[in-house]
Coordinates of C-alpha atoms and ligand atoms in Angstrom, one line a residue:
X53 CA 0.0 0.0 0.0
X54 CA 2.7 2.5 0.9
X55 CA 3.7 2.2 -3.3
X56 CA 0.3 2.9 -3.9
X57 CA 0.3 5.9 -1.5
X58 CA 3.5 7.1 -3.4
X59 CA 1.6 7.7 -6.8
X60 CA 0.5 11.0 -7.0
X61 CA -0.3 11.2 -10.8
X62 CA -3.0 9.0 -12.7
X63 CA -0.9 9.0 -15.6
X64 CA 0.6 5.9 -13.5
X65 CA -1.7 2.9 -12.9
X66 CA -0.6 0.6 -10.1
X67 CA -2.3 -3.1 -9.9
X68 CA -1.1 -5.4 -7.9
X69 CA -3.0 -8.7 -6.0
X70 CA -2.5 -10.9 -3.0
X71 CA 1.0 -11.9 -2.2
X72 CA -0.1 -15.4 -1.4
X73 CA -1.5 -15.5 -4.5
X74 CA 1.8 -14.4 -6.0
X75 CA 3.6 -17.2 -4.0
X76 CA 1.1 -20.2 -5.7
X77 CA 1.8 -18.7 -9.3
X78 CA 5.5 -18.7 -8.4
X79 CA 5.2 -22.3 -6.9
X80 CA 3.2 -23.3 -9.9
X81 CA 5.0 -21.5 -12.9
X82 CA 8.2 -22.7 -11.7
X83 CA 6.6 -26.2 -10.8
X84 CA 7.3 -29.6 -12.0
X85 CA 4.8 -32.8 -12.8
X86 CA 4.7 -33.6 -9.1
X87 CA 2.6 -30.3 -8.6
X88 CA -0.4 -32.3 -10.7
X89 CA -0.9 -34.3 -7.0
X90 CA -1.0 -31.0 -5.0
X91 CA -3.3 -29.5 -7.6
X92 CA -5.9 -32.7 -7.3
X93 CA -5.6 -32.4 -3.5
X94 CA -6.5 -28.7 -3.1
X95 CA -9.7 -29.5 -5.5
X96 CA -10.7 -32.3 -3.0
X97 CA -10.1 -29.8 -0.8
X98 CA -12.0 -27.1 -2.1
X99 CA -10.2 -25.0 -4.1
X100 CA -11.4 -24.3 -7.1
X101 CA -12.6 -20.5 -7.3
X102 CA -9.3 -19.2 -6.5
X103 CA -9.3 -16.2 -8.5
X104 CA -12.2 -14.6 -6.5
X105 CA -10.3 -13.1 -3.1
X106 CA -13.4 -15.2 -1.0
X107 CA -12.7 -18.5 -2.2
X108 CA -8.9 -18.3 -2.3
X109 CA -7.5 -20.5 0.9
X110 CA -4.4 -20.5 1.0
X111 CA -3.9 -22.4 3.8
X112 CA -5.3 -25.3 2.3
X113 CA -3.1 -25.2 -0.8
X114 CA -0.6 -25.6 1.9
X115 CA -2.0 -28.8 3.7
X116 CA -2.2 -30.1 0.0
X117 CA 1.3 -29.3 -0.6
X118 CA 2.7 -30.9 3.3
X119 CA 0.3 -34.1 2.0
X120 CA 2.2 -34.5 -1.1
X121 CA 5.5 -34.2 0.7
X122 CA 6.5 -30.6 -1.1
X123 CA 7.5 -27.3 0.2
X124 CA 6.6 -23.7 -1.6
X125 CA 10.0 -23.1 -0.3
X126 CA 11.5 -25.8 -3.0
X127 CA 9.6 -24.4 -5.9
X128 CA 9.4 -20.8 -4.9
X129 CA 12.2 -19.2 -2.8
X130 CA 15.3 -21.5 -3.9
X131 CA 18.6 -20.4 -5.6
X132 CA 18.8 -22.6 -8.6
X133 CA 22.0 -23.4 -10.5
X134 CA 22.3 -22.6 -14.2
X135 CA 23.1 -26.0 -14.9
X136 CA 19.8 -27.6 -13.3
X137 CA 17.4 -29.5 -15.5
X138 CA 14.3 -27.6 -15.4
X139 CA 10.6 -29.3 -15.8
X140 CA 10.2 -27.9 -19.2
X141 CA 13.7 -28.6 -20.1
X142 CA 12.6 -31.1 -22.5
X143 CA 9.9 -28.6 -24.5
X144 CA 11.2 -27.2 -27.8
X145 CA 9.6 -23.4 -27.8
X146 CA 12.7 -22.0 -30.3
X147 CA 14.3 -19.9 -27.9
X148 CA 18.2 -21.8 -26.7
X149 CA 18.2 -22.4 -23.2
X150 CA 21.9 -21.3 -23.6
X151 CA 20.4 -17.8 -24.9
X152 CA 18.5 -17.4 -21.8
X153 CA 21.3 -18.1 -19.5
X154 CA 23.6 -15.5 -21.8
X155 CA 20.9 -13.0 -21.4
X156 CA 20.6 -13.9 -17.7
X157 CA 24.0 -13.5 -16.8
X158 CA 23.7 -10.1 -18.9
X159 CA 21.3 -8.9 -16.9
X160 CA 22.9 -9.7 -13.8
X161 CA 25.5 -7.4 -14.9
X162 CA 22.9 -4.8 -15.9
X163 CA 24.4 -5.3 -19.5
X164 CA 21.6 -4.7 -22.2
X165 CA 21.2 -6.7 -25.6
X166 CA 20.3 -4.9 -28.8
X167 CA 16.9 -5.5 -30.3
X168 CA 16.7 -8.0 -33.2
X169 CA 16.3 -5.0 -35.9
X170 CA 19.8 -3.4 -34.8
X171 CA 21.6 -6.9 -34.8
X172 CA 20.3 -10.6 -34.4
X173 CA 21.5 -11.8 -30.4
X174 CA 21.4 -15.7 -31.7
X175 CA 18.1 -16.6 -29.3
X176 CA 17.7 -19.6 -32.0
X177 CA 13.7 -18.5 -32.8
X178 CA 14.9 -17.8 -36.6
X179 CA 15.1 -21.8 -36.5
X180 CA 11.0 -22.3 -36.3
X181 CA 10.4 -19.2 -38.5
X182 CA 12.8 -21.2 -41.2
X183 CA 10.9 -24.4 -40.8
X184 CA 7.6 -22.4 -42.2
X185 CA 10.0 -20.8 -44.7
X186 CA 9.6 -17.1 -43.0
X187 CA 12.3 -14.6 -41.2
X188 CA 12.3 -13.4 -38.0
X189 CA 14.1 -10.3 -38.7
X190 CA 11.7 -7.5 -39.8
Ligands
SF4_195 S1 16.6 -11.8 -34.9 FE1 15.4 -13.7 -34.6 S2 16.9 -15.2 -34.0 FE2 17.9 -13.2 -33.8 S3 17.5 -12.6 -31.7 FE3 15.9 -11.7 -32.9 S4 14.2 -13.2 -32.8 FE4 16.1 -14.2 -32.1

């Protein structure tokens, strides 16, 4: 609220939602095929209108979690190594997995890269573009 408090012009809109809410998309954006348990469980247990502030319970999607035998704390609030294996490792979405680790490792040393038009950074999304015979460069 105190960010909120800070705007003083409505030229800037501020949205923001429940923090535990933020802490079940991290566990579940970052979450692997084990997660499909916690997910049946909280059902069972009720939760199913999540998106409406009433029928979010968190404290059940915890119980759920603690019955499956998985922490937020693993999924959400962990360091992980560059080399780890992610869950969606193994999905082909064009983008290198070594690009994003370049571009991470830019970032963390507030480095920028130049946008495709000014010079191609090698992301590796030309090679489903060439498959359908297109460009990716404008
Ligand atoms: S030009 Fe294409 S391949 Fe190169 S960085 Fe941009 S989107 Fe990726």
């Amino acid at each position: 609220m105190h960010m909120k408090d800070c705007i003083k012009t409505k030229k800037i809109s501020f949205k923001y939602h429940a923090s535990k809410t933020s802490v079940l998309e991290a566990v579940f954006a970052r979450g692997d095929r084990r997660l499909s348990k916690v997910l049946y469980k909280a059902w069972q247990k009720g939760c199913y209108f999540d998106s409406w502030d009433e029928h979010f319970y968190f404290d059940r999607w915890l119980e759920a979690m603690e019955e499956c035998g998985l922490t937020v704390e693993f999924y959400a609030n962990r360091h992980r190594e560059l080399d780890e294996v992610f869950p969606w490792s193994h999905l082909d979405y064009g983008v290198s997995e070594a690009f994003l680790k370049r571009e991470w490792k830019k970032a963390m040393n507030a480095e920028t890269t130049k946008n495709c038009r000014e010079q191609c950074a090698g992301c590796g999304a030309n090679r489903l573009l060439e498959r359908k015979g297109g460009k990716c460069v404008w």
